[in-house]
Amino acid sequence: MIRIRRLDEPAVLEVKKAQWDRAYQDRRAKKPDAKAWSSQYGHEEIKRRLQAMSHHKCFYCERSVKDGCEVDHYIEVAERPDLAHEWRNLYLACSECNRVKQPNKVVPVDQCLDPCDVSVDPAEHLAFAADLVQARNNSERGRNTIQKYALDRLELESERRKQLLYFMTAYTEVLSTMNHEGRQAMRDDERELLRRFAQPEAPFSLMFRSYLERHTL
Ligand SMILES: [Zn+2]
């Protein structure tokens, strides 16, 4: 998870929100547990705007969502049906994070890290040992976030490991070139190459940021 800056509300929401809210209210009046429609809150235009915000990555696990993603309600609709079509409550999740997400009554969302809260940097609460995610300095918010979205699930660890292998291959190559040329210092372009893994558009960038900091790269 990294910090995500919210873009402006997409036009479709500005135009349709009131109508969708009213229709949903009517449906709930007839059937209290009626679900909000993903064809509305998950409209293509909304999805595209959320993808642009996160460089096409899941807001929670930072995996690339090019193969598919879902619009997620940060605050559950079951708790706040009035936020079903509220732009600031719409987040982008890979289908796996959305599926395994712990309900609010198990892990309350207000005790977790919010990627869209610009005042909090998830890097201060989450750290990595290789591909394993941990709560930094035993941060409770970090711990809750890992639990809420199962950021320590095996399938995700193995994806992070794969990405880490690409990085290690590049790093080893840089070190071997330095060795071959009898250099102690890394060239700027070599450092840039490694830092590219930690840029916000790269998958699992927080893991690499953590790694680069630890190795002062
Ligand atoms: Zn995810």
JSON list of C-alpha atoms and ligand atoms in Angstrom, two decimals:
[
{"chain": "A", "resi": 1, "resn": "MET", "atom": "CA", "xyz": [0.00, 0.00, 0.00]},
{"chain": "A", "resi": 2, "resn": "ILE", "atom": "CA", "xyz": [1.21, 3.47, -0.84]},
{"chain": "A", "resi": 3, "resn": "ARG", "atom": "CA", "xyz": [-0.29, 6.92, -0.59]},
{"chain": "A", "resi": 4, "resn": "ILE", "atom": "CA", "xyz": [-2.73, 7.69, -3.39]},
{"chain": "A", "resi": 5, "resn": "ARG", "atom": "CA", "xyz": [-3.80, 11.18, -4.38]},
{"chain": "A", "resi": 6, "resn": "ARG", "atom": "CA", "xyz": [-7.47, 11.33, -5.33]},
{"chain": "A", "resi": 7, "resn": "LEU", "atom": "CA", "xyz": [-8.31, 12.83, -8.70]},
{"chain": "A", "resi": 8, "resn": "ASP", "atom": "CA", "xyz": [-11.48, 14.79, -9.44]},
{"chain": "A", "resi": 9, "resn": "GLU", "atom": "CA", "xyz": [-14.81, 13.04, -9.43]},
{"chain": "A", "resi": 10, "resn": "PRO", "atom": "CA", "xyz": [-15.59, 11.53, -12.85]},
{"chain": "A", "resi": 11, "resn": "ALA", "atom": "CA", "xyz": [-18.36, 13.22, -14.83]},
{"chain": "A", "resi": 12, "resn": "VAL", "atom": "CA", "xyz": [-20.62, 10.14, -14.78]},
{"chain": "A", "resi": 13, "resn": "LEU", "atom": "CA", "xyz": [-20.89, 10.41, -10.98]},
{"chain": "A", "resi": 14, "resn": "GLU", "atom": "CA", "xyz": [-21.61, 14.12, -11.05]},
{"chain": "A", "resi": 15, "resn": "VAL", "atom": "CA", "xyz": [-24.41, 13.49, -13.52]},
{"chain": "A", "resi": 16, "resn": "LYS", "atom": "CA", "xyz": [-25.85, 10.24, -12.17]},
{"chain": "A", "resi": 17, "resn": "LYS", "atom": "CA", "xyz": [-25.12, 10.13, -8.43]},
{"chain": "A", "resi": 18, "resn": "ALA", "atom": "CA", "xyz": [-28.40, 11.67, -7.23]},
{"chain": "A", "resi": 19, "resn": "GLN", "atom": "CA", "xyz": [-30.43, 9.42, -9.54]},
{"chain": "A", "resi": 20, "resn": "TRP", "atom": "CA", "xyz": [-28.51, 6.27, -8.51]},
{"chain": "A", "resi": 21, "resn": "ASP", "atom": "CA", "xyz": [-28.84, 7.19, -4.80]},
{"chain": "A", "resi": 22, "resn": "ARG", "atom": "CA", "xyz": [-32.60, 7.63, -5.13]},
{"chain": "A", "resi": 23, "resn": "ALA", "atom": "CA", "xyz": [-33.06, 4.37, -7.03]},
{"chain": "A", "resi": 24, "resn": "TYR", "atom": "CA", "xyz": [-30.97, 2.52, -4.44]},
{"chain": "A", "resi": 25, "resn": "GLN", "atom": "CA", "xyz": [-32.97, 4.05, -1.62]},
{"chain": "A", "resi": 26, "resn": "ASP", "atom": "CA", "xyz": [-36.18, 2.83, -3.30]},
{"chain": "A", "resi": 27, "resn": "ARG", "atom": "CA", "xyz": [-34.75, -0.67, -3.70]},
{"chain": "A", "resi": 28, "resn": "ARG", "atom": "CA", "xyz": [-33.78, -0.72, -0.02]},
{"chain": "A", "resi": 29, "resn": "ALA", "atom": "CA", "xyz": [-37.24, 0.42, 1.01]},
{"chain": "A", "resi": 30, "resn": "LYS", "atom": "CA", "xyz": [-38.61, -2.73, -0.62]},
{"chain": "A", "resi": 31, "resn": "LYS", "atom": "CA", "xyz": [-35.75, -5.00, 0.38]},
{"chain": "A", "resi": 32, "resn": "PRO", "atom": "CA", "xyz": [-33.54, -3.71, 3.23]},
{"chain": "A", "resi": 33, "resn": "ASP", "atom": "CA", "xyz": [-30.51, -5.81, 2.31]},
{"chain": "A", "resi": 34, "resn": "ALA", "atom": "CA", "xyz": [-30.61, -4.89, -1.40]},
{"chain": "A", "resi": 35, "resn": "LYS", "atom": "CA", "xyz": [-27.09, -4.53, -2.83]},
{"chain": "A", "resi": 36, "resn": "ALA", "atom": "CA", "xyz": [-25.80, -1.47, -4.63]},
{"chain": "A", "resi": 37, "resn": "TRP", "atom": "CA", "xyz": [-25.27, -2.22, -8.32]},
{"chain": "A", "resi": 38, "resn": "SER", "atom": "CA", "xyz": [-21.69, -2.64, -9.47]},
{"chain": "A", "resi": 39, "resn": "SER", "atom": "CA", "xyz": [-22.77, -1.56, -12.97]},
{"chain": "A", "resi": 40, "resn": "GLN", "atom": "CA", "xyz": [-23.32, 1.87, -11.37]},
{"chain": "A", "resi": 41, "resn": "TYR", "atom": "CA", "xyz": [-20.66, 2.40, -8.65]},
{"chain": "A", "resi": 42, "resn": "GLY", "atom": "CA", "xyz": [-18.25, 0.26, -10.72]},
{"chain": "A", "resi": 43, "resn": "HIS", "atom": "CA", "xyz": [-18.97, 2.14, -13.96]},
{"chain": "A", "resi": 44, "resn": "GLU", "atom": "CA", "xyz": [-16.15, 1.96, -16.52]},
{"chain": "A", "resi": 45, "resn": "GLU", "atom": "CA", "xyz": [-15.48, 5.70, -16.25]},
{"chain": "A", "resi": 46, "resn": "ILE", "atom": "CA", "xyz": [-15.13, 5.45, -12.47]},
{"chain": "A", "resi": 47, "resn": "LYS", "atom": "CA", "xyz": [-12.86, 2.44, -12.80]},
{"chain": "A", "resi": 48, "resn": "ARG", "atom": "CA", "xyz": [-10.65, 4.24, -15.30]},
{"chain": "A", "resi": 49, "resn": "ARG", "atom": "CA", "xyz": [-10.31, 7.28, -13.04]},
{"chain": "A", "resi": 50, "resn": "LEU", "atom": "CA", "xyz": [-9.36, 5.05, -10.08]},
{"chain": "A", "resi": 51, "resn": "GLN", "atom": "CA", "xyz": [-6.83, 3.20, -12.25]},
{"chain": "A", "resi": 52, "resn": "ALA", "atom": "CA", "xyz": [-5.29, 6.51, -13.25]},
{"chain": "A", "resi": 53, "resn": "MET", "atom": "CA", "xyz": [-4.93, 7.39, -9.56]},
{"chain": "A", "resi": 54, "resn": "SER", "atom": "CA", "xyz": [-3.10, 4.20, -8.67]},
{"chain": "A", "resi": 55, "resn": "HIS", "atom": "CA", "xyz": [-1.07, 3.58, -11.85]},
{"chain": "A", "resi": 56, "resn": "HIS", "atom": "CA", "xyz": [-3.28, 0.57, -12.54]},
{"chain": "A", "resi": 57, "resn": "LYS", "atom": "CA", "xyz": [-2.53, -1.07, -9.23]},
{"chain": "A", "resi": 58, "resn": "CYS", "atom": "CA", "xyz": [-4.69, -2.40, -6.44]},
{"chain": "A", "resi": 59, "resn": "PHE", "atom": "CA", "xyz": [-5.02, 0.31, -3.74]},
{"chain": "A", "resi": 60, "resn": "TYR", "atom": "CA", "xyz": [-4.34, -2.25, -1.02]},
{"chain": "A", "resi": 61, "resn": "CYS", "atom": "CA", "xyz": [-1.73, -4.76, -2.21]},
{"chain": "A", "resi": 62, "resn": "GLU", "atom": "CA", "xyz": [-0.06, -2.77, -5.06]},
{"chain": "A", "resi": 63, "resn": "ARG", "atom": "CA", "xyz": [-0.35, -5.63, -7.50]},
{"chain": "A", "resi": 64, "resn": "SER", "atom": "CA", "xyz": [-0.95, -4.65, -11.11]},
{"chain": "A", "resi": 65, "resn": "VAL", "atom": "CA", "xyz": [-4.65, -4.86, -11.95]},
{"chain": "A", "resi": 66, "resn": "LYS", "atom": "CA", "xyz": [-4.30, -5.05, -15.71]},
{"chain": "A", "resi": 67, "resn": "ASP", "atom": "CA", "xyz": [-5.98, -8.49, -15.62]},
{"chain": "A", "resi": 68, "resn": "GLY", "atom": "CA", "xyz": [-9.02, -7.23, -13.78]},
{"chain": "A", "resi": 69, "resn": "CYS", "atom": "CA", "xyz": [-10.11, -5.19, -10.82]},
{"chain": "A", "resi": 70, "resn": "GLU", "atom": "CA", "xyz": [-13.19, -4.20, -8.89]},
{"chain": "A", "resi": 71, "resn": "VAL", "atom": "CA", "xyz": [-14.43, -0.95, -7.46]},
{"chain": "A", "resi": 72, "resn": "ASP", "atom": "CA", "xyz": [-14.53, -1.37, -3.70]},
{"chain": "A", "resi": 73, "resn": "HIS", "atom": "CA", "xyz": [-16.41, 0.58, -1.03]},
{"chain": "A", "resi": 74, "resn": "TYR", "atom": "CA", "xyz": [-13.89, 1.70, 1.56]},
{"chain": "A", "resi": 75, "resn": "ILE", "atom": "CA", "xyz": [-16.66, 2.05, 4.12]},
{"chain": "A", "resi": 76, "resn": "GLU", "atom": "CA", "xyz": [-18.99, -0.89, 3.64]},
{"chain": "A", "resi": 77, "resn": "VAL", "atom": "CA", "xyz": [-22.32, -0.17, 2.02]},
{"chain": "A", "resi": 78, "resn": "ALA", "atom": "CA", "xyz": [-23.96, -2.43, 4.62]},
{"chain": "A", "resi": 79, "resn": "GLU", "atom": "CA", "xyz": [-22.93, 0.18, 7.20]},
{"chain": "A", "resi": 80, "resn": "ARG", "atom": "CA", "xyz": [-23.33, 3.33, 5.14]},
{"chain": "A", "resi": 81, "resn": "PRO", "atom": "CA", "xyz": [-25.69, 2.80, 2.18]},
{"chain": "A", "resi": 82, "resn": "ASP", "atom": "CA", "xyz": [-25.65, 6.57, 1.66]},
{"chain": "A", "resi": 83, "resn": "LEU", "atom": "CA", "xyz": [-21.99, 6.26, 0.60]},
{"chain": "A", "resi": 84, "resn": "ALA", "atom": "CA", "xyz": [-22.67, 3.67, -2.13]},
{"chain": "A", "resi": 85, "resn": "HIS", "atom": "CA", "xyz": [-22.03, 6.19, -4.92]},
{"chain": "A", "resi": 86, "resn": "GLU", "atom": "CA", "xyz": [-19.85, 8.63, -3.01]},
{"chain": "A", "resi": 87, "resn": "TRP", "atom": "CA", "xyz": [-16.66, 9.32, -4.98]},
{"chain": "A", "resi": 88, "resn": "ARG", "atom": "CA", "xyz": [-14.43, 9.53, -1.89]},
{"chain": "A", "resi": 89, "resn": "ASN", "atom": "CA", "xyz": [-15.67, 6.12, -0.74]},
{"chain": "A", "resi": 90, "resn": "LEU", "atom": "CA", "xyz": [-14.77, 4.34, -4.00]},
{"chain": "A", "resi": 91, "resn": "TYR", "atom": "CA", "xyz": [-11.43, 2.52, -4.09]},
{"chain": "A", "resi": 92, "resn": "LEU", "atom": "CA", "xyz": [-9.85, 0.09, -6.53]},
{"chain": "A", "resi": 93, "resn": "ALA", "atom": "CA", "xyz": [-9.11, -3.45, -5.44]},
{"chain": "A", "resi": 94, "resn": "CYS", "atom": "CA", "xyz": [-7.79, -6.53, -7.19]},
{"chain": "A", "resi": 95, "resn": "SER", "atom": "CA", "xyz": [-10.46, -9.21, -7.08]},
{"chain": "A", "resi": 96, "resn": "GLU", "atom": "CA", "xyz": [-8.41, -11.22, -4.59]},
{"chain": "A", "resi": 97, "resn": "CYS", "atom": "CA", "xyz": [-8.10, -8.35, -2.03]},
{"chain": "A", "resi": 98, "resn": "ASN", "atom": "CA", "xyz": [-11.79, -7.67, -2.45]},
{"chain": "A", "resi": 99, "resn": "ARG", "atom": "CA", "xyz": [-12.62, -11.33, -1.87]},
{"chain": "A", "resi": 100, "resn": "VAL", "atom": "CA", "xyz": [-10.45, -11.90, 1.22]},
{"chain": "A", "resi": 101, "resn": "LYS", "atom": "CA", "xyz": [-11.09, -8.53, 2.85]},
{"chain": "A", "resi": 102, "resn": "GLN", "atom": "CA", "xyz": [-12.17, -8.90, 6.49]},
{"chain": "A", "resi": 103, "resn": "PRO", "atom": "CA", "xyz": [-15.53, -7.34, 7.29]},
{"chain": "A", "resi": 104, "resn": "ASN", "atom": "CA", "xyz": [-15.66, -4.18, 9.33]},
{"chain": "A", "resi": 105, "resn": "LYS", "atom": "CA", "xyz": [-16.96, -5.93, 12.40]},
{"chain": "A", "resi": 106, "resn": "VAL", "atom": "CA", "xyz": [-13.81, -8.10, 12.45]},
{"chain": "A", "resi": 107, "resn": "VAL", "atom": "CA", "xyz": [-11.25, -5.43, 11.50]},
{"chain": "A", "resi": 108, "resn": "PRO", "atom": "CA", "xyz": [-12.70, -1.90, 11.59]},
{"chain": "A", "resi": 109, "resn": "VAL", "atom": "CA", "xyz": [-11.55, 0.14, 8.63]},
{"chain": "A", "resi": 110, "resn": "ASP", "atom": "CA", "xyz": [-10.95, 3.21, 10.78]},
{"chain": "A", "resi": 111, "resn": "GLN", "atom": "CA", "xyz": [-8.22, 1.30, 12.60]},
{"chain": "A", "resi": 112, "resn": "CYS", "atom": "CA", "xyz": [-6.44, 0.50, 9.33]},
{"chain": "A", "resi": 113, "resn": "LEU", "atom": "CA", "xyz": [-4.28, 2.52, 6.97]},
{"chain": "A", "resi": 114, "resn": "ASP", "atom": "CA", "xyz": [-6.23, 4.47, 4.39]},
{"chain": "A", "resi": 115, "resn": "PRO", "atom": "CA", "xyz": [-4.24, 4.77, 1.13]},
{"chain": "A", "resi": 116, "resn": "CYS", "atom": "CA", "xyz": [-6.17, 7.95, 0.25]},
{"chain": "A", "resi": 117, "resn": "ASP", "atom": "CA", "xyz": [-5.35, 9.68, 3.52]},
{"chain": "A", "resi": 118, "resn": "VAL", "atom": "CA", "xyz": [-2.62, 12.05, 2.39]},
{"chain": "A", "resi": 119, "resn": "SER", "atom": "CA", "xyz": [-1.61, 12.81, 5.99]},
{"chain": "A", "resi": 120, "resn": "VAL", "atom": "CA", "xyz": [-0.40, 9.27, 6.67]},
{"chain": "A", "resi": 121, "resn": "ASP", "atom": "CA", "xyz": [2.41, 7.50, 4.84]},
{"chain": "A", "resi": 122, "resn": "PRO", "atom": "CA", "xyz": [1.85, 3.72, 4.86]},
{"chain": "A", "resi": 123, "resn": "ALA", "atom": "CA", "xyz": [5.65, 3.38, 4.73]},
{"chain": "A", "resi": 124, "resn": "GLU", "atom": "CA", "xyz": [5.71, 4.45, 8.37]},
{"chain": "A", "resi": 125, "resn": "HIS", "atom": "CA", "xyz": [3.48, 1.52, 9.31]},
{"chain": "A", "resi": 126, "resn": "LEU", "atom": "CA", "xyz": [4.47, -1.27, 6.94]},
{"chain": "A", "resi": 127, "resn": "ALA", "atom": "CA", "xyz": [7.88, -2.81, 6.31]},
{"chain": "A", "resi": 128, "resn": "PHE", "atom": "CA", "xyz": [9.23, -5.78, 4.40]},
{"chain": "A", "resi": 129, "resn": "ALA", "atom": "CA", "xyz": [11.75, -8.51, 5.09]},
{"chain": "A", "resi": 130, "resn": "ALA", "atom": "CA", "xyz": [12.36, -9.78, 1.56]},
{"chain": "A", "resi": 131, "resn": "ASP", "atom": "CA", "xyz": [8.83, -10.50, 0.29]},
{"chain": "A", "resi": 132, "resn": "LEU", "atom": "CA", "xyz": [7.29, -10.76, 3.76]},
{"chain": "A", "resi": 133, "resn": "VAL", "atom": "CA", "xyz": [5.23, -7.84, 4.95]},
{"chain": "A", "resi": 134, "resn": "GLN", "atom": "CA", "xyz": [5.38, -6.74, 8.58]},
{"chain": "A", "resi": 135, "resn": "ALA", "atom": "CA", "xyz": [3.99, -4.00, 10.77]},
{"chain": "A", "resi": 136, "resn": "ARG", "atom": "CA", "xyz": [6.74, -1.41, 11.08]},
{"chain": "A", "resi": 137, "resn": "ASN", "atom": "CA", "xyz": [7.76, -0.76, 14.72]},
{"chain": "A", "resi": 138, "resn": "ASN", "atom": "CA", "xyz": [4.87, -2.96, 15.73]},
{"chain": "A", "resi": 139, "resn": "SER", "atom": "CA", "xyz": [2.39, -0.40, 14.40]},
{"chain": "A", "resi": 140, "resn": "GLU", "atom": "CA", "xyz": [-1.15, -1.41, 15.29]},
{"chain": "A", "resi": 141, "resn": "ARG", "atom": "CA", "xyz": [-2.52, 0.30, 12.20]},
{"chain": "A", "resi": 142, "resn": "GLY", "atom": "CA", "xyz": [0.01, -1.62, 10.10]},
{"chain": "A", "resi": 143, "resn": "ARG", "atom": "CA", "xyz": [-0.94, -4.90, 11.76]},
{"chain": "A", "resi": 144, "resn": "ASN", "atom": "CA", "xyz": [-4.65, -4.29, 11.25]},
{"chain": "A", "resi": 145, "resn": "THR", "atom": "CA", "xyz": [-4.10, -3.39, 7.61]},
{"chain": "A", "resi": 146, "resn": "ILE", "atom": "CA", "xyz": [-2.17, -6.61, 6.96]},
{"chain": "A", "resi": 147, "resn": "GLN", "atom": "CA", "xyz": [-4.99, -8.56, 8.59]},
{"chain": "A", "resi": 148, "resn": "LYS", "atom": "CA", "xyz": [-7.82, -6.63, 6.90]},
{"chain": "A", "resi": 149, "resn": "TYR", "atom": "CA", "xyz": [-6.57, -7.26, 3.35]},
{"chain": "A", "resi": 150, "resn": "ALA", "atom": "CA", "xyz": [-4.55, -10.43, 4.08]},
{"chain": "A", "resi": 151, "resn": "LEU", "atom": "CA", "xyz": [-1.45, -8.72, 2.71]},
{"chain": "A", "resi": 152, "resn": "ASP", "atom": "CA", "xyz": [0.56, -11.69, 4.03]},
{"chain": "A", "resi": 153, "resn": "ARG", "atom": "CA", "xyz": [-1.32, -14.28, 1.97]},
{"chain": "A", "resi": 154, "resn": "LEU", "atom": "CA", "xyz": [0.85, -16.86, 0.23]},
{"chain": "A", "resi": 155, "resn": "GLU", "atom": "CA", "xyz": [-0.25, -16.08, -3.31]},
{"chain": "A", "resi": 156, "resn": "LEU", "atom": "CA", "xyz": [0.69, -12.43, -2.84]},
{"chain": "A", "resi": 157, "resn": "GLU", "atom": "CA", "xyz": [4.03, -13.27, -1.25]},
{"chain": "A", "resi": 158, "resn": "SER", "atom": "CA", "xyz": [4.89, -15.40, -4.24]},
{"chain": "A", "resi": 159, "resn": "GLU", "atom": "CA", "xyz": [4.05, -12.52, -6.61]},
{"chain": "A", "resi": 160, "resn": "ARG", "atom": "CA", "xyz": [6.22, -10.19, -4.56]},
{"chain": "A", "resi": 161, "resn": "ARG", "atom": "CA", "xyz": [9.00, -12.77, -4.60]},
{"chain": "A", "resi": 162, "resn": "LYS", "atom": "CA", "xyz": [8.85, -12.92, -8.39]},
{"chain": "A", "resi": 163, "resn": "GLN", "atom": "CA", "xyz": [9.20, -9.15, -8.62]},
{"chain": "A", "resi": 164, "resn": "LEU", "atom": "CA", "xyz": [12.02, -9.23, -6.08]},
{"chain": "A", "resi": 165, "resn": "LEU", "atom": "CA", "xyz": [13.85, -11.71, -8.29]},
{"chain": "A", "resi": 166, "resn": "TYR", "atom": "CA", "xyz": [13.72, -9.27, -11.23]},
{"chain": "A", "resi": 167, "resn": "PHE", "atom": "CA", "xyz": [15.18, -6.64, -8.95]},
{"chain": "A", "resi": 168, "resn": "MET", "atom": "CA", "xyz": [17.89, -8.94, -7.60]},
{"chain": "A", "resi": 169, "resn": "THR", "atom": "CA", "xyz": [18.88, -9.89, -11.15]},
{"chain": "A", "resi": 170, "resn": "ALA", "atom": "CA", "xyz": [19.30, -6.20, -12.03]},
{"chain": "A", "resi": 171, "resn": "TYR", "atom": "CA", "xyz": [21.15, -5.50, -8.77]},
{"chain": "A", "resi": 172, "resn": "THR", "atom": "CA", "xyz": [23.52, -8.43, -9.24]},
{"chain": "A", "resi": 173, "resn": "GLU", "atom": "CA", "xyz": [24.28, -7.26, -12.74]},
{"chain": "A", "resi": 174, "resn": "VAL", "atom": "CA", "xyz": [25.11, -3.76, -11.51]},
{"chain": "A", "resi": 175, "resn": "LEU", "atom": "CA", "xyz": [27.38, -5.17, -8.80]},
{"chain": "A", "resi": 176, "resn": "SER", "atom": "CA", "xyz": [29.14, -7.46, -11.25]},
{"chain": "A", "resi": 177, "resn": "THR", "atom": "CA", "xyz": [29.74, -4.56, -13.70]},
{"chain": "A", "resi": 178, "resn": "MET", "atom": "CA", "xyz": [31.15, -2.48, -10.84]},
{"chain": "A", "resi": 179, "resn": "ASN", "atom": "CA", "xyz": [33.39, -5.36, -9.87]},
{"chain": "A", "resi": 180, "resn": "HIS", "atom": "CA", "xyz": [34.49, -5.92, -13.46]},
{"chain": "A", "resi": 181, "resn": "GLU", "atom": "CA", "xyz": [35.35, -2.23, -13.90]},
{"chain": "A", "resi": 182, "resn": "GLY", "atom": "CA", "xyz": [37.01, -2.04, -10.49]},
{"chain": "A", "resi": 183, "resn": "ARG", "atom": "CA", "xyz": [34.57, 0.60, -9.26]},
{"chain": "A", "resi": 184, "resn": "GLN", "atom": "CA", "xyz": [33.46, 1.10, -5.66]},
{"chain": "A", "resi": 185, "resn": "ALA", "atom": "CA", "xyz": [30.74, 3.63, -6.44]},
{"chain": "A", "resi": 186, "resn": "MET", "atom": "CA", "xyz": [27.54, 3.01, -8.31]},
{"chain": "A", "resi": 187, "resn": "ARG", "atom": "CA", "xyz": [26.92, 5.18, -11.37]},
{"chain": "A", "resi": 188, "resn": "ASP", "atom": "CA", "xyz": [23.84, 7.46, -11.37]},
{"chain": "A", "resi": 189, "resn": "ASP", "atom": "CA", "xyz": [22.21, 5.53, -14.21]},
{"chain": "A", "resi": 190, "resn": "GLU", "atom": "CA", "xyz": [22.71, 2.25, -12.33]},
{"chain": "A", "resi": 191, "resn": "ARG", "atom": "CA", "xyz": [21.17, 3.71, -9.18]},
{"chain": "A", "resi": 192, "resn": "GLU", "atom": "CA", "xyz": [18.31, 5.08, -11.28]},
{"chain": "A", "resi": 193, "resn": "LEU", "atom": "CA", "xyz": [17.68, 1.64, -12.74]},
{"chain": "A", "resi": 194, "resn": "LEU", "atom": "CA", "xyz": [17.32, 0.14, -9.27]},
{"chain": "A", "resi": 195, "resn": "ARG", "atom": "CA", "xyz": [15.23, 3.02, -7.96]},
{"chain": "A", "resi": 196, "resn": "ARG", "atom": "CA", "xyz": [12.77, 2.54, -10.79]},
{"chain": "A", "resi": 197, "resn": "PHE", "atom": "CA", "xyz": [11.44, -0.48, -8.87]},
{"chain": "A", "resi": 198, "resn": "ALA", "atom": "CA", "xyz": [10.42, 1.83, -6.00]},
{"chain": "A", "resi": 199, "resn": "GLN", "atom": "CA", "xyz": [8.62, 4.40, -8.11]},
{"chain": "A", "resi": 200, "resn": "PRO", "atom": "CA", "xyz": [4.86, 4.67, -7.48]},
{"chain": "A", "resi": 201, "resn": "GLU", "atom": "CA", "xyz": [3.95, 3.16, -10.85]},
{"chain": "A", "resi": 202, "resn": "ALA", "atom": "CA", "xyz": [5.93, -0.03, -10.18]},
{"chain": "A", "resi": 203, "resn": "PRO", "atom": "CA", "xyz": [4.17, -3.04, -8.66]},
{"chain": "A", "resi": 204, "resn": "PHE", "atom": "CA", "xyz": [4.90, -3.56, -4.95]},
{"chain": "A", "resi": 205, "resn": "SER", "atom": "CA", "xyz": [6.86, -0.30, -4.87]},
{"chain": "A", "resi": 206, "resn": "LEU", "atom": "CA", "xyz": [6.69, -0.03, -1.08]},
{"chain": "A", "resi": 207, "resn": "MET", "atom": "CA", "xyz": [8.59, -3.31, -0.73]},
{"chain": "A", "resi": 208, "resn": "PHE", "atom": "CA", "xyz": [11.38, -1.90, -2.91]},
{"chain": "A", "resi": 209, "resn": "ARG", "atom": "CA", "xyz": [11.36, 1.44, -1.15]},
{"chain": "A", "resi": 210, "resn": "SER", "atom": "CA", "xyz": [11.84, -0.45, 2.10]},
{"chain": "A", "resi": 211, "resn": "TYR", "atom": "CA", "xyz": [14.67, -2.50, 0.53]},
{"chain": "A", "resi": 212, "resn": "LEU", "atom": "CA", "xyz": [16.48, 0.47, -1.03]},
{"chain": "A", "resi": 213, "resn": "GLU", "atom": "CA", "xyz": [16.32, 2.41, 2.22]},
{"chain": "A", "resi": 214, "resn": "ARG", "atom": "CA", "xyz": [17.67, -0.47, 4.23]},
{"chain": "A", "resi": 215, "resn": "HIS", "atom": "CA", "xyz": [20.58, -0.85, 1.82]},
{"chain": "A", "resi": 216, "resn": "THR", "atom": "CA", "xyz": [21.01, 2.95, 1.42]},
{"chain": "A", "resi": 217, "resn": "LEU", "atom": "CA", "xyz": [20.67, 2.70, -2.34]},
{"chain": "B", "resi": 1, "resn": "ZN", "atom": "ZN", "xyz": [-4.97, -6.33, -4.05]}
]
